[in-house]
N, CA, C and O of each residue as an XYZ file, in Angstrom:
832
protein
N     128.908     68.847   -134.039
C     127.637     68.381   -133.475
C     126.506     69.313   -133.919
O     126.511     70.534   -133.765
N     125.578     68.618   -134.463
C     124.546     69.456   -135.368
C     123.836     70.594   -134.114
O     123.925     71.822   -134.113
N     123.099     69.664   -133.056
C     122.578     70.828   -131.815
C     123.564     71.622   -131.144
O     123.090     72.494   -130.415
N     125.122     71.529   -131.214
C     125.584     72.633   -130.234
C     125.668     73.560   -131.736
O     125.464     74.772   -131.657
N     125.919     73.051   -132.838
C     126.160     74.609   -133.752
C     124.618     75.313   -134.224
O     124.489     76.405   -134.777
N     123.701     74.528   -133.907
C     122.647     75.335   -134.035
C     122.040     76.378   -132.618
O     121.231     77.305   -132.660
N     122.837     75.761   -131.347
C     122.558     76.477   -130.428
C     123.535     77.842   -130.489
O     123.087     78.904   -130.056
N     124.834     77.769   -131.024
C     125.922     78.808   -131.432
C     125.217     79.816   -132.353
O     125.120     81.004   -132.045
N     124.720     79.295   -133.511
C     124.281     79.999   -134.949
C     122.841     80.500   -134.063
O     123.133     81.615   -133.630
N     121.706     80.223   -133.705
C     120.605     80.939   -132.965
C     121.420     82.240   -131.848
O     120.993     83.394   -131.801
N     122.349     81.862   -131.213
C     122.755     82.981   -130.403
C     123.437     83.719   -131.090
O     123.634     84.692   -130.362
N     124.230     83.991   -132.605
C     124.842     84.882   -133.076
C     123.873     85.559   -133.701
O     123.876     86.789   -133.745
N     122.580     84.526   -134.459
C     121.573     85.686   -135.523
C     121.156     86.689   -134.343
O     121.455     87.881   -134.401
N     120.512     86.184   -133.367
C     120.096     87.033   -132.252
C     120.451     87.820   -131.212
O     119.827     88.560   -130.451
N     122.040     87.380   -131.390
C     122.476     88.869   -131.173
C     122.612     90.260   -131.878
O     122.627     91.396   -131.405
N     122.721     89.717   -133.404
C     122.331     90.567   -134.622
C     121.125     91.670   -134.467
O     120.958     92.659   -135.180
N     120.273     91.218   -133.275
C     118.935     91.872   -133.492
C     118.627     92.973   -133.917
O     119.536     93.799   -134.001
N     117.115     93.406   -134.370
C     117.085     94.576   -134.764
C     116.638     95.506   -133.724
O     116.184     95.127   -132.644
N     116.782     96.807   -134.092
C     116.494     97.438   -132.946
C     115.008     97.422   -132.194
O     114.773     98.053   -131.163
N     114.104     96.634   -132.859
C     112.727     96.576   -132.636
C     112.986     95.386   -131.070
O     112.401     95.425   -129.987
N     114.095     94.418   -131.562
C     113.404     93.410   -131.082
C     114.575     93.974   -129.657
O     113.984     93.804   -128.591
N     115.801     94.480   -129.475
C     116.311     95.024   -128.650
C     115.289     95.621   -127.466
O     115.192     95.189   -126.317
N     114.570     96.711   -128.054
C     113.505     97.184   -127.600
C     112.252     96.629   -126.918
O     111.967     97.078   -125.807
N     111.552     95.785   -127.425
C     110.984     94.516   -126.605
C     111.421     93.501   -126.313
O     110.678     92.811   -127.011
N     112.086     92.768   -125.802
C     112.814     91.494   -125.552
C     111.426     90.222   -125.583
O     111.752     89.198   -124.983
N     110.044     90.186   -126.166
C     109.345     89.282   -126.047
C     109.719     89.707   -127.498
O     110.629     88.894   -127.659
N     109.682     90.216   -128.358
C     110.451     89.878   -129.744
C     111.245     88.940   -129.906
O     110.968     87.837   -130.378
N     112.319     89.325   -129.515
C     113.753     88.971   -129.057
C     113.525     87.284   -129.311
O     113.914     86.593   -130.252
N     112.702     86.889   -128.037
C     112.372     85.795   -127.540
C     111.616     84.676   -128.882
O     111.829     83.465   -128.954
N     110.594     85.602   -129.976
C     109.903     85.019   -130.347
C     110.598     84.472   -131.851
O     110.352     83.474   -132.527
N     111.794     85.857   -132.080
C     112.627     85.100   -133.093
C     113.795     84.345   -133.285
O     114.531     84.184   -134.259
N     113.797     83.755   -131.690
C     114.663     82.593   -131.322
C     113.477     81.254   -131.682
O     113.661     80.233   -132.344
N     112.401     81.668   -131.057
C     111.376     80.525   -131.391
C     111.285     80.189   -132.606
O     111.201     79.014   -132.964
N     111.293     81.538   -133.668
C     110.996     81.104   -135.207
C     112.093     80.420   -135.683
O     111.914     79.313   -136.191
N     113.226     80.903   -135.603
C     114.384     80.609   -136.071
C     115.169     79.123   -135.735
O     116.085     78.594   -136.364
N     114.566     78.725   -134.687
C     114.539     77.390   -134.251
C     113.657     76.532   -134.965
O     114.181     75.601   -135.576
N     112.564     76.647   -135.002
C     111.680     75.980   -135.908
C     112.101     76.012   -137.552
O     111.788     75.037   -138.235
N     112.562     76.747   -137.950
C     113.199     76.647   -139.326
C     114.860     76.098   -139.292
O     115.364     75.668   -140.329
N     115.282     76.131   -138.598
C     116.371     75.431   -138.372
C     116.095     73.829   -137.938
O     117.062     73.073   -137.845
N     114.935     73.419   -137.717
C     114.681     72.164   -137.463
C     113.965     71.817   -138.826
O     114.449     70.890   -139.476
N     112.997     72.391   -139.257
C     112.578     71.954   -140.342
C     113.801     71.643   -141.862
O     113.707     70.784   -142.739
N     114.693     72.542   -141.699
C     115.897     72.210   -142.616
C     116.564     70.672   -141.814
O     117.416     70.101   -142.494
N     116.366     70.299   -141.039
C     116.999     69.731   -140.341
C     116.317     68.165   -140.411
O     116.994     67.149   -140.568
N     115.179     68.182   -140.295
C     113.995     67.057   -140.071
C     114.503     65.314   -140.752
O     114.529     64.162   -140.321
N     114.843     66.036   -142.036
C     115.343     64.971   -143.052
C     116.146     64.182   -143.084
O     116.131     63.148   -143.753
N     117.167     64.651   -142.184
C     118.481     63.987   -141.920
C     118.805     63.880   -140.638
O     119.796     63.177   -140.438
N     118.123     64.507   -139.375
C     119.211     64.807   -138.282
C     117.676     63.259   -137.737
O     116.561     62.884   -138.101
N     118.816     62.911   -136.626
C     117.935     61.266   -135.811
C     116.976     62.227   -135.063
O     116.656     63.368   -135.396
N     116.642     61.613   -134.130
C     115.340     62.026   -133.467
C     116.078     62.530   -131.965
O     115.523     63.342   -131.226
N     117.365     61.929   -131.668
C     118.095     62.584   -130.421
C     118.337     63.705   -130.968
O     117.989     64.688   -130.312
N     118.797     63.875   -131.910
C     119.416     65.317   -132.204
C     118.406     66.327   -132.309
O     118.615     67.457   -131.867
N     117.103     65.943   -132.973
C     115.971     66.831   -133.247
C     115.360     67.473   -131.624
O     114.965     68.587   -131.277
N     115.518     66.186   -130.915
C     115.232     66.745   -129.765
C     116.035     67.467   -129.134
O     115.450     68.035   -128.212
N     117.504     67.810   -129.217
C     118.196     68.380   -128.752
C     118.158     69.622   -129.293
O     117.948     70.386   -128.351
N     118.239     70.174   -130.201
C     117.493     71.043   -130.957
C     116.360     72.195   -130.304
O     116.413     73.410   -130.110
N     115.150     70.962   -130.042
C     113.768     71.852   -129.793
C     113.972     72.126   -128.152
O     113.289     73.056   -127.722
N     114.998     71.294   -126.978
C     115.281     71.897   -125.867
C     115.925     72.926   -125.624
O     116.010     73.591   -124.591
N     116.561     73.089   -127.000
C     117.524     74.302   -126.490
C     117.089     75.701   -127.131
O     117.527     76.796   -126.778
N     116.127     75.462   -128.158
C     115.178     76.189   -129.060
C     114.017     76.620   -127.572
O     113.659     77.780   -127.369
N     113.708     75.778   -126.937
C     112.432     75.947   -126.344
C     113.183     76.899   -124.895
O     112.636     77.860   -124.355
N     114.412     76.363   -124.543
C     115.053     77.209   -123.347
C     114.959     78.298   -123.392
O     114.343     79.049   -122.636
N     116.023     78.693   -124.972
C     116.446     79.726   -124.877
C     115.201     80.689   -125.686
O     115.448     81.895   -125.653
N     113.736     80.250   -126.496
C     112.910     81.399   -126.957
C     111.631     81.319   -125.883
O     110.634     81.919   -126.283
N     111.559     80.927   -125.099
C     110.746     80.783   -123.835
C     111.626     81.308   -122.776
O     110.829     81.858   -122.016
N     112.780     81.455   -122.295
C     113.717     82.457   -121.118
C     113.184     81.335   -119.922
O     112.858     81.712   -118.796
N     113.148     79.705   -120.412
C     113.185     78.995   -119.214
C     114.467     79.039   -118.293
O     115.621     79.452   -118.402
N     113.835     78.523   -117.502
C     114.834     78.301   -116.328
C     115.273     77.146   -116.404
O     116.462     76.989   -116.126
N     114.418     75.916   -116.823
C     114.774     74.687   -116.924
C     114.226     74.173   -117.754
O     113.018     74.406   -117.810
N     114.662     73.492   -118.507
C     114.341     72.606   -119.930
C     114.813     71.349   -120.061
O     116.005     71.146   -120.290
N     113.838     70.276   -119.915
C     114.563     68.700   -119.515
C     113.641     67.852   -120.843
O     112.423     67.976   -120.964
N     114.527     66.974   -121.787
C     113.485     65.909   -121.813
C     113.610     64.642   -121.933
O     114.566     63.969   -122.321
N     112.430     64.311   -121.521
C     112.167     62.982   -121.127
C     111.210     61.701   -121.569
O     109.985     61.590   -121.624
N     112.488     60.612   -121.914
C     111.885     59.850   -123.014
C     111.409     58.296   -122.167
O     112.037     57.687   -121.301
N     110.341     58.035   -122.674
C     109.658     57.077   -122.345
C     110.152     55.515   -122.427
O     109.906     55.023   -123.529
N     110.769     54.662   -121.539
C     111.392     53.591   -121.449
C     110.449     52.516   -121.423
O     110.091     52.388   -120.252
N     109.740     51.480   -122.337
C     108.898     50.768   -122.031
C     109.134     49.611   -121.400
O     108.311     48.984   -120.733
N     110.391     49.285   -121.628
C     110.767     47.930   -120.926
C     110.406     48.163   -119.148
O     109.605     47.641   -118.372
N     111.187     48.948   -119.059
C     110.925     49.304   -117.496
C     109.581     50.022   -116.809
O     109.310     50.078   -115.609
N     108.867     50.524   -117.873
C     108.107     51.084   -117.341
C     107.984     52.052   -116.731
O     107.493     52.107   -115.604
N     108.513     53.206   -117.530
C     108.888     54.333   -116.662
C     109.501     55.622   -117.302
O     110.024     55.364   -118.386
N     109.566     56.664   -117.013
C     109.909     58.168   -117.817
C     111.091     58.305   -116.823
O     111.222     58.345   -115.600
N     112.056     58.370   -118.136
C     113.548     58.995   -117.621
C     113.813     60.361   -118.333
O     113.253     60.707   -119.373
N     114.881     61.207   -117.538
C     115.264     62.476   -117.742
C     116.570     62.389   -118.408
O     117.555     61.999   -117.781
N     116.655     62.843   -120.052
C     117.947     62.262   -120.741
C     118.536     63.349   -121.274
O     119.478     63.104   -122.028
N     118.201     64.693   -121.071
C     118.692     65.678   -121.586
C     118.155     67.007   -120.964
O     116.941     67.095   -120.780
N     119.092     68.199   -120.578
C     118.351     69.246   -120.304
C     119.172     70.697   -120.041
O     120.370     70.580   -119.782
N     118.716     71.789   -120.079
C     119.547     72.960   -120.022
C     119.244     73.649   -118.531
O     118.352     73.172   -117.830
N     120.143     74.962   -118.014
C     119.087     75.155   -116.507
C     120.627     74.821   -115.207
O     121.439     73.943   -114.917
N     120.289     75.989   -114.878
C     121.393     76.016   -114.029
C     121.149     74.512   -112.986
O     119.999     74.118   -112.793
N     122.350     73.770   -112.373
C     121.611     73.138   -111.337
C     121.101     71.502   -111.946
O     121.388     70.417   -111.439
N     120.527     71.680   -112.795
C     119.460     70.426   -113.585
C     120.345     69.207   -113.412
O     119.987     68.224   -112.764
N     121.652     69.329   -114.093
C     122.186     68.193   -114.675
C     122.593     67.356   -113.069
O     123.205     66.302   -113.245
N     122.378     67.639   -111.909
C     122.497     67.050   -111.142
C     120.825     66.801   -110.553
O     120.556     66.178   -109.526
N     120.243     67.175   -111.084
C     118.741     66.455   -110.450
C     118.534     65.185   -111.603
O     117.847     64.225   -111.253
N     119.071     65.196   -112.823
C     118.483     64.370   -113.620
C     118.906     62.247   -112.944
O     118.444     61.337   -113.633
N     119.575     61.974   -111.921
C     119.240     60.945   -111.450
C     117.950     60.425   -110.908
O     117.547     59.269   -110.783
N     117.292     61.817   -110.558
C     116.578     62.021   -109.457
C     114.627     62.080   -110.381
O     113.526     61.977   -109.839
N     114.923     62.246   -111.620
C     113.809     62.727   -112.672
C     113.706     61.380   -113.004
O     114.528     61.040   -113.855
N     112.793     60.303   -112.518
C     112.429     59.146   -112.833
C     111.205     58.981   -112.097
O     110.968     59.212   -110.911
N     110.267     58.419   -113.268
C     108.632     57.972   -112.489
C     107.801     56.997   -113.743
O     107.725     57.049   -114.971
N     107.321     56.223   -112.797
C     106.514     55.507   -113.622
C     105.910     55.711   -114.616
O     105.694     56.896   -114.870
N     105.440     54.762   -115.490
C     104.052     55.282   -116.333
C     103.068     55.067   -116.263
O     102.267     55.292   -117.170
N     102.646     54.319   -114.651
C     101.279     53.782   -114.536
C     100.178     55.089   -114.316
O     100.608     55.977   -113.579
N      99.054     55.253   -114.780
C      98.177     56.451   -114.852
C      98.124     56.738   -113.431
O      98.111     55.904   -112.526
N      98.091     58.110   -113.316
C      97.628     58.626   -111.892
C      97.179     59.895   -112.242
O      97.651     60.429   -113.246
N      96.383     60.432   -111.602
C      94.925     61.456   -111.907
C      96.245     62.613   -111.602
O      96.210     63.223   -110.533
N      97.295     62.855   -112.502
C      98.253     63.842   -111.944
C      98.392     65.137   -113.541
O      97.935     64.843   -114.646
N      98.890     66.076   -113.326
C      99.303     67.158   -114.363
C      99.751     66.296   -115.692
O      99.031     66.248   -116.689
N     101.212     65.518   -115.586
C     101.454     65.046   -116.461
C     100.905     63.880   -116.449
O     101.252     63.829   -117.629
N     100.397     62.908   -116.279
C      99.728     62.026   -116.778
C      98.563     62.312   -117.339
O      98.275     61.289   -117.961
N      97.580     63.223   -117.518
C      97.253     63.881   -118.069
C      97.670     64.073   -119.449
O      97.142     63.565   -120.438
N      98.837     64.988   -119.414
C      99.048     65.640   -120.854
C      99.887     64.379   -121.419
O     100.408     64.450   -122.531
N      99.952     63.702   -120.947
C     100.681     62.245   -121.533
C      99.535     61.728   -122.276
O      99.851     61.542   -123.451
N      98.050     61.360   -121.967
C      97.371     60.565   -121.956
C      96.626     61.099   -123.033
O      96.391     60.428   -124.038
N      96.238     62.266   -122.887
C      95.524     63.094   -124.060
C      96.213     63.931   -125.313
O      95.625     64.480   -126.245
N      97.921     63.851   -125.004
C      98.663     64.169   -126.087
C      98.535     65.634   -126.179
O      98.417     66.049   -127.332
N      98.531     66.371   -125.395
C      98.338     67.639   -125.574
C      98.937     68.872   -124.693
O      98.738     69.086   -123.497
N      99.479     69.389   -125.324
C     100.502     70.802   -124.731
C      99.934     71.450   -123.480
O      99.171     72.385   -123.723
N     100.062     71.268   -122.650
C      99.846     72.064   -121.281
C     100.871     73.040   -120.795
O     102.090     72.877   -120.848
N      99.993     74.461   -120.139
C     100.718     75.134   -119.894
C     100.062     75.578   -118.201
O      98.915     75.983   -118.016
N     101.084     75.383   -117.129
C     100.490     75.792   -115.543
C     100.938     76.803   -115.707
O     102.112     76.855   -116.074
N     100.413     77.652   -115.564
C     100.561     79.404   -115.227
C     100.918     79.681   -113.315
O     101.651     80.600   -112.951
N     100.304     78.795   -112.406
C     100.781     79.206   -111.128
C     100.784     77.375   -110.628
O      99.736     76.772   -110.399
N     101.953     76.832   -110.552
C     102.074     75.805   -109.901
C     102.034     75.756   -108.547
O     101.865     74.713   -107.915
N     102.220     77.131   -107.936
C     102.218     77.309   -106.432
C     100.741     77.134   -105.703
O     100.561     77.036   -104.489
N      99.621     77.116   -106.847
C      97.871     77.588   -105.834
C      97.711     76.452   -105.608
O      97.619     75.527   -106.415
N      97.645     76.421   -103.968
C      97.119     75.551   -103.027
C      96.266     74.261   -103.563
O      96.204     73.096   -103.170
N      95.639     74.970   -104.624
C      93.931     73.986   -104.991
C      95.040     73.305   -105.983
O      95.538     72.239   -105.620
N      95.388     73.814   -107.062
C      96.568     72.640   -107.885
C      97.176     71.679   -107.237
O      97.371     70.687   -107.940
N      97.626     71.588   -105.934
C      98.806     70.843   -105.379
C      98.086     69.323   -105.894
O      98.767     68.559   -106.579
N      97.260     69.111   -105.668
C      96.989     67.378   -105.686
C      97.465     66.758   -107.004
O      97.911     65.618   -107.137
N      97.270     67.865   -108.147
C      97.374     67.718   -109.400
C      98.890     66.936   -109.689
O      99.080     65.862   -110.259
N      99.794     67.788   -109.143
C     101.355     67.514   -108.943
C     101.797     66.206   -108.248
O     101.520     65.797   -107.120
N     102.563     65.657   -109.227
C     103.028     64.329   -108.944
C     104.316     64.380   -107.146
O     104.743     65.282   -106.425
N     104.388     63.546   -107.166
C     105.512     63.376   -105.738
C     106.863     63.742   -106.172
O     107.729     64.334   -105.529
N     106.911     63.117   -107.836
C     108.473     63.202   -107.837
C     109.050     64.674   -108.403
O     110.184     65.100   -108.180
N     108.044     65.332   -109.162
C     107.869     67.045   -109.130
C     108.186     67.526   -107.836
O     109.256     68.077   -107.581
N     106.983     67.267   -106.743
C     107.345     68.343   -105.972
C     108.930     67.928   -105.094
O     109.378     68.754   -104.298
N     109.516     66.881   -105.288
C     110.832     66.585   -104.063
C     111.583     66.769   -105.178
O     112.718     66.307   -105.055
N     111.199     67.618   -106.906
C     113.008     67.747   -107.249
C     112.439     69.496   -108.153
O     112.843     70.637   -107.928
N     111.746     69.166   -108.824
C     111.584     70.740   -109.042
C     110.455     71.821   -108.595
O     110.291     72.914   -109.139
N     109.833     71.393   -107.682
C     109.080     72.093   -106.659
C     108.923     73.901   -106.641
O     107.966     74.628   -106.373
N     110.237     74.171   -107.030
C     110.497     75.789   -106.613
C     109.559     76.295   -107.799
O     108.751     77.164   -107.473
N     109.551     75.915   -109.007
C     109.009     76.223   -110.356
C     107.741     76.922   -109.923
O     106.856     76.306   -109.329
N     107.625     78.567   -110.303
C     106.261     78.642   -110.534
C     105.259     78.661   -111.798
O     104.100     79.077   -111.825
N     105.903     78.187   -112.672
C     104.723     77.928   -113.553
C     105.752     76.980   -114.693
O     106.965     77.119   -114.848
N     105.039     76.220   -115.243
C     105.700     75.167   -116.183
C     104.943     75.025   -117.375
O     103.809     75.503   -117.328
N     105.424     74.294   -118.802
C     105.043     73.724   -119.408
C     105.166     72.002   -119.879
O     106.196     71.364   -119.658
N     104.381     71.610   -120.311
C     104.661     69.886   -120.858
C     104.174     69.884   -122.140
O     103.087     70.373   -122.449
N     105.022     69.293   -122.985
C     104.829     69.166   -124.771
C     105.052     67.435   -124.747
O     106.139     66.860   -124.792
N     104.041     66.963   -124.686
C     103.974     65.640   -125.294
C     104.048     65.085   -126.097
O     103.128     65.456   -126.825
N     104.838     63.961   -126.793
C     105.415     63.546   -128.144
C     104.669     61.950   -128.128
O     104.892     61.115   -127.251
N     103.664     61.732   -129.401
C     103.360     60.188   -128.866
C     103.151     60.267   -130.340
O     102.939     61.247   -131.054
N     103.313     58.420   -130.751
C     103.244     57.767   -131.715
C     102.121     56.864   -131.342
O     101.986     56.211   -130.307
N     101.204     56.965   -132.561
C      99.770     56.192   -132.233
C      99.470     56.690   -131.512
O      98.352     56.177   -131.557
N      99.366     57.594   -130.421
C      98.701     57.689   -129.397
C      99.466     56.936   -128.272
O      98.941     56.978   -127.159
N     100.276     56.461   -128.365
C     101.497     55.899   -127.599
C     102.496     57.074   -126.977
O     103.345     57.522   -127.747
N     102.436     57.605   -125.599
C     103.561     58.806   -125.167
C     105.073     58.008   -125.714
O     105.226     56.796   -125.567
N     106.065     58.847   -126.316
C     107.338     58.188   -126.667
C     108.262     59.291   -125.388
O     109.033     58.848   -124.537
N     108.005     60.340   -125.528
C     108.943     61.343   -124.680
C     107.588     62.471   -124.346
O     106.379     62.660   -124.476
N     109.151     63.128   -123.707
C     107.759     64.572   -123.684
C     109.002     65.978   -123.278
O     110.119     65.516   -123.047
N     108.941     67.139   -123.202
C     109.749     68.405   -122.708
C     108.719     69.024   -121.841
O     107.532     69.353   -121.843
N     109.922     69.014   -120.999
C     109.154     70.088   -119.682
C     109.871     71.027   -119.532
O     111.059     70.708   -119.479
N     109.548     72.669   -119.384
C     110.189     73.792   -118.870
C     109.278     74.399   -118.152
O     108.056     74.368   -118.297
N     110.096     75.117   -117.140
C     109.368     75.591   -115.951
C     110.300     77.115   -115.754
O     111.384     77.096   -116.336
N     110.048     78.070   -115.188
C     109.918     79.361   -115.068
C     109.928     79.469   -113.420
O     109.244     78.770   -112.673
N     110.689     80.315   -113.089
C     110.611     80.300   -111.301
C     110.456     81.484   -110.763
O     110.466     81.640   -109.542
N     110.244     82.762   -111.881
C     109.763     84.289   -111.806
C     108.460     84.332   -111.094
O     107.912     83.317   -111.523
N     107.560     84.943   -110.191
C     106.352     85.475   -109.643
C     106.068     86.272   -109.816
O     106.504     87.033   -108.953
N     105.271     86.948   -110.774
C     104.416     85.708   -111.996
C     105.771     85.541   -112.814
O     106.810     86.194   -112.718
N     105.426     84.386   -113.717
C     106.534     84.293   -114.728
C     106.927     85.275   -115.740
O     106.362     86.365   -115.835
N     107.772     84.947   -116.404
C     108.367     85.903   -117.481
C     107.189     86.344   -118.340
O     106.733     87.472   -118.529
N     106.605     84.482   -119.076
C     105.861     84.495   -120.130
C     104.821     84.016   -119.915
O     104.756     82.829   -119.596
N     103.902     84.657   -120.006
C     102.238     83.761   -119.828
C     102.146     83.517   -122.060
O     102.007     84.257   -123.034
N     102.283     82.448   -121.866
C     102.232     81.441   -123.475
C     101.062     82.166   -124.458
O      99.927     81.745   -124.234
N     101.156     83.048   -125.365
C     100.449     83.960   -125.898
C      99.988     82.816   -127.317
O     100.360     81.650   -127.186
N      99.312     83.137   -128.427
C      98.916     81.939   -129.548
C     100.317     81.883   -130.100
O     100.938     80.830   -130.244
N     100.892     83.379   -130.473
C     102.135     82.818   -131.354
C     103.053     81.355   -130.904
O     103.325     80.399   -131.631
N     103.478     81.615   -129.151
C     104.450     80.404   -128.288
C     103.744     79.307   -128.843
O     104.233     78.548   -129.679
N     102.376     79.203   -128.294
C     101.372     77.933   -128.274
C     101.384     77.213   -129.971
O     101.024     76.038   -130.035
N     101.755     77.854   -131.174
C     101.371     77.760   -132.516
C     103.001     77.122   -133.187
O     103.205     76.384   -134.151
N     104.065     77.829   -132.118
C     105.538     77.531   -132.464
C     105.843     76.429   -131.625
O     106.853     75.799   -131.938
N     105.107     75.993   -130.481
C     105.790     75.016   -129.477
C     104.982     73.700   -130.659
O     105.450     72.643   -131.081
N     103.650     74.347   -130.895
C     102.704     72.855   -131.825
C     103.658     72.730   -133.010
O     103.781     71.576   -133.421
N     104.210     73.467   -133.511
C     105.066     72.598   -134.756
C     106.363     72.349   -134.425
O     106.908     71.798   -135.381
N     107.113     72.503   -133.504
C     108.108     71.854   -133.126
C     107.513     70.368   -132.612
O     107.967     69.260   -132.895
N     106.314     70.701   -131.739
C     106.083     69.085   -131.347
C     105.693     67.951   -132.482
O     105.876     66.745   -132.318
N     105.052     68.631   -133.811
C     105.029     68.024   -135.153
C     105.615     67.666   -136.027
O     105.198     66.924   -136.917
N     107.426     68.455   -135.858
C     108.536     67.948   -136.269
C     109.149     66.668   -135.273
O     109.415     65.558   -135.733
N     109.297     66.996   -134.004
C     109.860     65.913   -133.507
C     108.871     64.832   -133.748
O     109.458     63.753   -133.830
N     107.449     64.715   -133.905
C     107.004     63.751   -134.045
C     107.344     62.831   -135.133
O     107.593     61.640   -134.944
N     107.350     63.610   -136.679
C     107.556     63.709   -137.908
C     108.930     62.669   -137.582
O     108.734     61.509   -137.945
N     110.542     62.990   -136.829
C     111.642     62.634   -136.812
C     111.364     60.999   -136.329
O     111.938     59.986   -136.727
N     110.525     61.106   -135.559
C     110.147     59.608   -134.601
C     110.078     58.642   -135.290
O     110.817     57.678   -135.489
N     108.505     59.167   -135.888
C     107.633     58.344   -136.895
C     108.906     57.624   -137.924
O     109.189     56.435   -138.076
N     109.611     59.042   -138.629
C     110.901     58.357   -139.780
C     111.390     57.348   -138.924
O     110.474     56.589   -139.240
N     111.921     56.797   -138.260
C     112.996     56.146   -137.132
C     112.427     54.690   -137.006
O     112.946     53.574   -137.030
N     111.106     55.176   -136.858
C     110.186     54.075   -136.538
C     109.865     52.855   -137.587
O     109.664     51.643   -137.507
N     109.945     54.090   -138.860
C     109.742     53.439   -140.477
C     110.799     52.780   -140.769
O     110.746     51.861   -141.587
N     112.059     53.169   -140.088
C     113.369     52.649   -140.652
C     113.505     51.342   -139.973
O     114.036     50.474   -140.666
N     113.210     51.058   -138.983
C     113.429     50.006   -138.097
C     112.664     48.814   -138.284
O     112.961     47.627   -138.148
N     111.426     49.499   -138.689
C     110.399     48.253   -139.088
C     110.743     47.601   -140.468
O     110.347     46.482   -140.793
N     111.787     48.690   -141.513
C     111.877     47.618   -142.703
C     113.280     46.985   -142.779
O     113.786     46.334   -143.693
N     113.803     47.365   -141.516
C     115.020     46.602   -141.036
C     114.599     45.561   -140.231
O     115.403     44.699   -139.878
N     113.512     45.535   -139.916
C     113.761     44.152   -138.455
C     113.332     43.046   -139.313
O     112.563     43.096   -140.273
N     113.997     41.963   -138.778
C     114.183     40.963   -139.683
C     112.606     40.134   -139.378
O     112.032     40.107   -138.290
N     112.094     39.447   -140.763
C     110.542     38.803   -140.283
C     110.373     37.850   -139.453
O     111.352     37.192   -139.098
N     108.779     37.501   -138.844
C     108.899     36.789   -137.508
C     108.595     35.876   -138.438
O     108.464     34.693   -138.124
């Protein structure tokens, strides 16, 4: 399986580390990020778009030191964002529970759904945020104090999106340019994987 041996091969280079990055562990962290991103870009050409995404969750878990890493792909028939993959102690039993519409509501992620763009909450806990936060956030991952959302859309169409969240006070990582510059081209590869998928299907579907 292409994502569990790239999640194997990222944890052996990096245990390799050098003594620099031993020494700071936000090193550590940032050449799991790189090394993921070049392991996807070798990857782009051939691997489907499940796998790519499986890939950048476990890339994004483990060079971000989330706590939870879920993602979640956009169902149009039904109308609605399901939770189809994720790392995180605990998770794999909330993911029944990670389902919500897609009708707009003045909320965090509908938001970064709508405008296509990487958000990062630094304190999900301040009082004045709460309204921001959807219902089905706060009754399943609530504890989170600070999260991110990487939105994946075609046309301007949301297809999926990755969420990781951090439950440290304050968190581990407040998202410095390098994270913000490595999370934008992972979200440009998985887009890149989509788009291919998308191309393939359209010169397969038979004419109306």
């Amino acid at each position: 399986d292409r994502a569990t041996a790239h999640g194997v091969d990222i944890a052996q280079r990096v245990g390799r580390g050098n003594p620099a990055e031993i020494r700071n562990p936000r090193l550590a962290l940032n050449e799991i990020l790189r090394r993921g991103v070049s392991d996807m870009r070798d990857a782009v050409g051939s691997a489907s778009p499940s796998q790519m995404i499986a890939m950048a969750l476990e890339t994004i878990y483990a060079g971000l030191d989330l706590k939870r890493a879920i993602a979640f792909l956009h169902q149009h028939k039904e109308s609605q964002y399901v939770a189809k993959m994720c790392f995180g102690a605990g998770v794999q039993a909330l993911l029944p529970h990670l389902v919500f519409d897609d009708i707009y509501h003045p909320d965090v992620f509908k938001t970064a759904l709508s405008n296509d763009k990487l958000i990062f909450i630094e304190n999900a806990q301040d009082a004045d945020f709460a309204p921001k936060l959807p219902h089905w956030w706060k009754s399943t991952l609530a504890p989170a104090k600070s999260f991110l959302i990487l939105p994946l859309s075609l046309n301007r169409h949301p297809t999926a999106f990755i969420y990781g969240d951090w439950s440290d006070n304050p968190p581990t990582i407040t998202l410095q340019e390098l994270e913000f510059s490595l999370l934008n081209e992972i979200r440009s590869l998985l887009i890149h994987a989509l788009e291919r998928r998308r191309q393939a299907t359209l010169k397969t579907a038979p004419p109306r």
